[in-house]
mmCIF file with all atom_site columns, C-alpha atoms in Angstrom:
data_model
loop_
_atom_site.group_PDB
_atom_site.id
_atom_site.type_symbol
_atom_site.label_atom_id
_atom_site.label_alt_id
_atom_site.label_comp_id
_atom_site.label_asym_id
_atom_site.label_entity_id
_atom_site.label_seq_id
_atom_site.pdbx_PDB_ins_code
_atom_site.Cartn_x
_atom_site.Cartn_y
_atom_site.Cartn_z
_atom_site.occupancy
_atom_site.B_iso_or_equiv
_atom_site.pdbx_formal_charge
_atom_site.auth_seq_id
_atom_site.auth_comp_id
_atom_site.auth_asym_id
_atom_site.auth_atom_id
_atom_site.pdbx_PDB_model_num
ATOM 1  C CA . MET A 1 1  ? 10.414  3.614   -7.213  1.00 48.00 ? 160 MET A CA 1
ATOM 2  C CA . HIS A 1 2  ? 6.558   3.509   -8.626  1.00 55.00 ? 161 HIS A CA 1
ATOM 3  C CA . SER A 1 3  ? 7.950   4.574   -11.707 1.00 51.00 ? 162 SER A CA 1
ATOM 4  C CA . GLU A 1 4  ? 10.112  1.446   -11.748 1.00 59.00 ? 163 GLU A CA 1
ATOM 5  C CA . GLY A 1 5  ? 7.206   -0.863  -11.635 1.00 69.00 ? 164 GLY A CA 1
ATOM 6  C CA . ALA A 1 6  ? 6.897   -1.044  -7.766  1.00 78.00 ? 165 ALA A CA 1
ATOM 7  C CA . PHE A 1 7  ? 3.263   -2.747  -6.981  1.00 93.00 ? 166 PHE A CA 1
ATOM 8  C CA . VAL A 1 8  ? 1.525   -0.089  -4.652  1.00 95.00 ? 167 VAL A CA 1
ATOM 9  C CA . LEU A 1 9  ? -0.856  -1.448  -1.844  1.00 97.00 ? 168 LEU A CA 1
ATOM 10 C CA . ASP A 1 10 ? -3.323  0.765   -0.318  1.00 97.00 ? 169 ASP A CA 1
ATOM 11 C CA . VAL A 1 11 ? -4.680  0.215   2.712   1.00 98.00 ? 170 VAL A CA 1
ATOM 12 C CA . ARG A 1 12 ? -7.024  2.343   4.109   1.00 98.00 ? 171 ARG A CA 1
ATOM 13 C CA . GLU A 1 13 ? -10.968 2.286   4.251   1.00 97.00 ? 172 GLU A CA 1
ATOM 14 C CA . ASP A 1 14 ? -13.165 2.578   0.986   1.00 97.00 ? 173 ASP A CA 1
ATOM 15 C CA . ASP A 1 15 ? -13.897 6.190   1.517   1.00 96.00 ? 174 ASP A CA 1
ATOM 16 C CA . GLU A 1 16 ? -10.342 7.523   2.183   1.00 95.00 ? 175 GLU A CA 1
ATOM 17 C CA . PHE A 1 17 ? -9.345  5.248   -1.082  1.00 97.00 ? 176 PHE A CA 1
ATOM 18 C CA . ALA A 1 18 ? -12.319 6.798   -3.178  1.00 96.00 ? 177 ALA A CA 1
ATOM 19 C CA . ALA A 1 19 ? -11.025 10.280  -2.081  1.00 94.00 ? 178 ALA A CA 1
ATOM 20 C CA . GLY A 1 20 ? -7.665  10.174  -3.736  1.00 94.00 ? 179 GLY A CA 1
ATOM 21 C CA . HIS A 1 21 ? -5.058  7.318   -4.402  1.00 95.00 ? 180 HIS A CA 1
ATOM 22 C CA . VAL A 1 22 ? -1.982  6.425   -6.130  1.00 93.00 ? 181 VAL A CA 1
ATOM 23 C CA . PRO A 1 23 ? -2.619  5.645   -9.608  1.00 92.00 ? 182 PRO A CA 1
ATOM 24 C CA . GLY A 1 24 ? -2.822  1.902   -10.061 1.00 91.00 ? 183 GLY A CA 1
ATOM 25 C CA . ALA A 1 25 ? -2.775  1.119   -6.598  1.00 95.00 ? 184 ALA A CA 1
ATOM 26 C CA . LYS A 1 26 ? -4.277  -2.115  -5.292  1.00 96.00 ? 185 LYS A CA 1
ATOM 27 C CA . HIS A 1 27 ? -6.613  -1.037  -2.786  1.00 97.00 ? 186 HIS A CA 1
ATOM 28 C CA . VAL A 1 28 ? -7.182  -3.741  0.035   1.00 98.00 ? 187 VAL A CA 1
ATOM 29 C CA . PRO A 1 29 ? -8.243  -2.349  3.730   1.00 98.00 ? 188 PRO A CA 1
ATOM 30 C CA . MET A 1 30 ? -5.946  -3.157  6.430   1.00 97.00 ? 189 MET A CA 1
ATOM 31 C CA . GLY A 1 31 ? -8.457  -5.951  8.183   1.00 97.00 ? 190 GLY A CA 1
ATOM 32 C CA . GLN A 1 32 ? -8.376  -7.677  4.632   1.00 98.00 ? 191 GLN A CA 1
ATOM 33 C CA . VAL A 1 33 ? -4.973  -7.898  4.106   1.00 98.00 ? 192 VAL A CA 1
ATOM 34 C CA . PRO A 1 34 ? -4.553  -11.551 5.112   1.00 97.00 ? 193 PRO A CA 1
ATOM 35 C CA . GLN A 1 35 ? -7.326  -12.789 2.864   1.00 97.00 ? 194 GLN A CA 1
ATOM 36 C CA . HIS A 1 36 ? -5.817  -11.147 0.099   1.00 97.00 ? 195 HIS A CA 1
ATOM 37 C CA . LEU A 1 37 ? -2.420  -12.419 0.359   1.00 96.00 ? 196 LEU A CA 1
ATOM 38 C CA . ASP A 1 38 ? -2.536  -14.257 -2.927  1.00 95.00 ? 197 ASP A CA 1
ATOM 39 C CA . GLU A 1 39 ? -2.987  -11.406 -4.904  1.00 95.00 ? 198 GLU A CA 1
ATOM 40 C CA . LEU A 1 40 ? 0.308   -9.813  -3.843  1.00 96.00 ? 199 LEU A CA 1
ATOM 41 C CA . PRO A 1 41 ? 3.400   -10.037 -6.048  1.00 93.00 ? 200 PRO A CA 1
ATOM 42 C CA . ARG A 1 42 ? 6.443   -12.212 -4.579  1.00 91.00 ? 201 ARG A CA 1
ATOM 43 C CA . ASP A 1 43 ? 8.813   -11.328 -7.339  1.00 91.00 ? 202 ASP A CA 1
ATOM 44 C CA . ARG A 1 44 ? 8.987   -7.307  -6.692  1.00 92.00 ? 203 ARG A CA 1
ATOM 45 C CA . ARG A 1 45 ? 8.866   -5.093  -4.065  1.00 93.00 ? 204 ARG A CA 1
ATOM 46 C CA . VAL A 1 46 ? 5.399   -4.076  -2.952  1.00 96.00 ? 205 VAL A CA 1
ATOM 47 C CA . LEU A 1 47 ? 4.842   0.074   -1.403  1.00 95.00 ? 206 LEU A CA 1
ATOM 48 C CA . VAL A 1 48 ? 2.208   -0.330  1.213   1.00 97.00 ? 207 VAL A CA 1
ATOM 49 C CA . ILE A 1 49 ? 0.945   3.349   1.682   1.00 97.00 ? 208 ILE A CA 1
ATOM 50 C CA . CYS A 1 50 ? -2.127  4.630   4.196   1.00 96.00 ? 209 CYS A CA 1
ATOM 51 C CA . GLN A 1 51 ? -3.389  8.111   5.352   1.00 94.00 ? 210 GLN A CA 1
ATOM 52 C CA . SER A 1 52 ? -0.136  8.877   7.877   1.00 90.00 ? 211 SER A CA 1
ATOM 53 C CA . GLY A 1 53 ? 1.979   5.841   7.987   1.00 88.00 ? 212 GLY A CA 1
ATOM 54 C CA . ASN A 1 54 ? 0.754   3.830   10.943  1.00 91.00 ? 213 ASN A CA 1
ATOM 55 C CA . ARG A 1 55 ? -1.511  1.445   9.587   1.00 95.00 ? 214 ARG A CA 1
ATOM 56 C CA . SER A 1 56 ? 0.994   0.630   6.433   1.00 96.00 ? 215 SER A CA 1
ATOM 57 C CA . ARG A 1 57 ? 3.924   0.334   8.946   1.00 96.00 ? 216 ARG A CA 1
ATOM 58 C CA . GLN A 1 58 ? 1.582   -2.430  10.625  1.00 97.00 ? 217 GLN A CA 1
ATOM 59 C CA . VAL A 1 59 ? 0.642   -4.039  7.246   1.00 98.00 ? 218 VAL A CA 1
ATOM 60 C CA . VAL A 1 60 ? 4.252   -4.122  6.181   1.00 98.00 ? 219 VAL A CA 1
ATOM 61 C CA . GLU A 1 61 ? 5.352   -6.071  9.273   1.00 98.00 ? 220 GLU A CA 1
ATOM 62 C CA . PHE A 1 62 ? 2.700   -8.579  8.508   1.00 98.00 ? 221 PHE A CA 1
ATOM 63 C CA . LEU A 1 63 ? 3.859   -8.965  4.998   1.00 98.00 ? 222 LEU A CA 1
ATOM 64 C CA . ARG A 1 64 ? 7.371   -9.477  5.787   1.00 97.00 ? 223 ARG A CA 1
ATOM 65 C CA . ALA A 1 65 ? 6.528   -12.099 8.246   1.00 97.00 ? 224 ALA A CA 1
ATOM 66 C CA . GLN A 1 66 ? 4.826   -13.708 5.245   1.00 96.00 ? 225 GLN A CA 1
ATOM 67 C CA . GLY A 1 67 ? 7.836   -13.328 3.236   1.00 95.00 ? 226 GLY A CA 1
ATOM 68 C CA . VAL A 1 68 ? 6.380   -10.321 1.110   1.00 96.00 ? 227 VAL A CA 1
ATOM 69 C CA . ASP A 1 69 ? 9.205   -7.747  0.019   1.00 95.00 ? 228 ASP A CA 1
ATOM 70 C CA . ALA A 1 70 ? 7.201   -4.913  1.800   1.00 96.00 ? 229 ALA A CA 1
ATOM 71 C CA . VAL A 1 71 ? 8.216   -1.245  2.539   1.00 96.00 ? 230 VAL A CA 1
ATOM 72 C CA . ASN A 1 72 ? 6.325   1.498   4.139   1.00 95.00 ? 231 ASN A CA 1
ATOM 73 C CA . VAL A 1 73 ? 5.538   4.635   2.169   1.00 93.00 ? 232 VAL A CA 1
ATOM 74 C CA . ALA A 1 74 ? 6.697   7.504   4.384   1.00 88.00 ? 233 ALA A CA 1
ATOM 75 C CA . GLY A 1 75 ? 4.469   10.197  5.220   1.00 92.00 ? 234 GLY A CA 1
ATOM 76 C CA . GLY A 1 76 ? 1.380   8.159   3.504   1.00 93.00 ? 235 GLY A CA 1
ATOM 77 C CA . THR A 1 77 ? -0.789  9.510   0.835   1.00 93.00 ? 236 THR A CA 1
ATOM 78 C CA . GLY A 1 78 ? -0.049  13.175  2.207   1.00 90.00 ? 237 GLY A CA 1
ATOM 79 C CA . GLY A 1 79 ? 3.995   12.561  1.877   1.00 90.00 ? 238 GLY A CA 1
ATOM 80 C CA . TRP A 1 80 ? 3.062   11.358  -1.601  1.00 89.00 ? 239 TRP A CA 1
ATOM 81 C CA . ALA A 1 81 ? 1.354   14.438  -2.595  1.00 90.00 ? 240 ALA A CA 1
ATOM 82 C CA . GLY A 1 82 ? 3.460   16.721  -0.881  1.00 91.00 ? 241 GLY A CA 1
ATOM 83 C CA . ARG A 1 83 ? 6.507   15.140  -2.614  1.00 89.00 ? 242 ARG A CA 1
ATOM 84 C CA . GLY A 1 84 ? 4.368   16.260  -5.861  1.00 90.00 ? 243 GLY A CA 1
ATOM 85 C CA . TRP A 1 85 ? 3.513   12.574  -6.955  1.00 88.00 ? 244 TRP A CA 1
ATOM 86 C CA . PRO A 1 86 ? 0.140   12.269  -8.779  1.00 88.00 ? 245 PRO A CA 1
ATOM 87 C CA . LEU A 1 87 ? -2.830  10.988  -6.633  1.00 92.00 ? 246 LEU A CA 1
ATOM 88 C CA . GLU A 1 88 ? -6.375  10.252  -8.480  1.00 92.00 ? 247 GLU A CA 1
ATOM 89 C CA . ALA A 1 89 ? -9.689  10.067  -7.331  1.00 87.00 ? 248 ALA A CA 1
#
């Protein structure tokens, strides 16, 4: 999906994001997502990612309630890298 133009939202903390993230991901820590809703696209799917999938699952529930087409990235950044997909520091 990422290669098809999906928008990736990384909801981890600053140090986690700096250590390695999906190329091109938008970084908004979980606690700041409500203040950044206007920065998220409404015309395409938003892939939400964290380290393991727990925080991103909660953010997905919130975003869906706001009308955003959001999905949780299973396994988080660990799962992403485990599939052989790139991360950048």
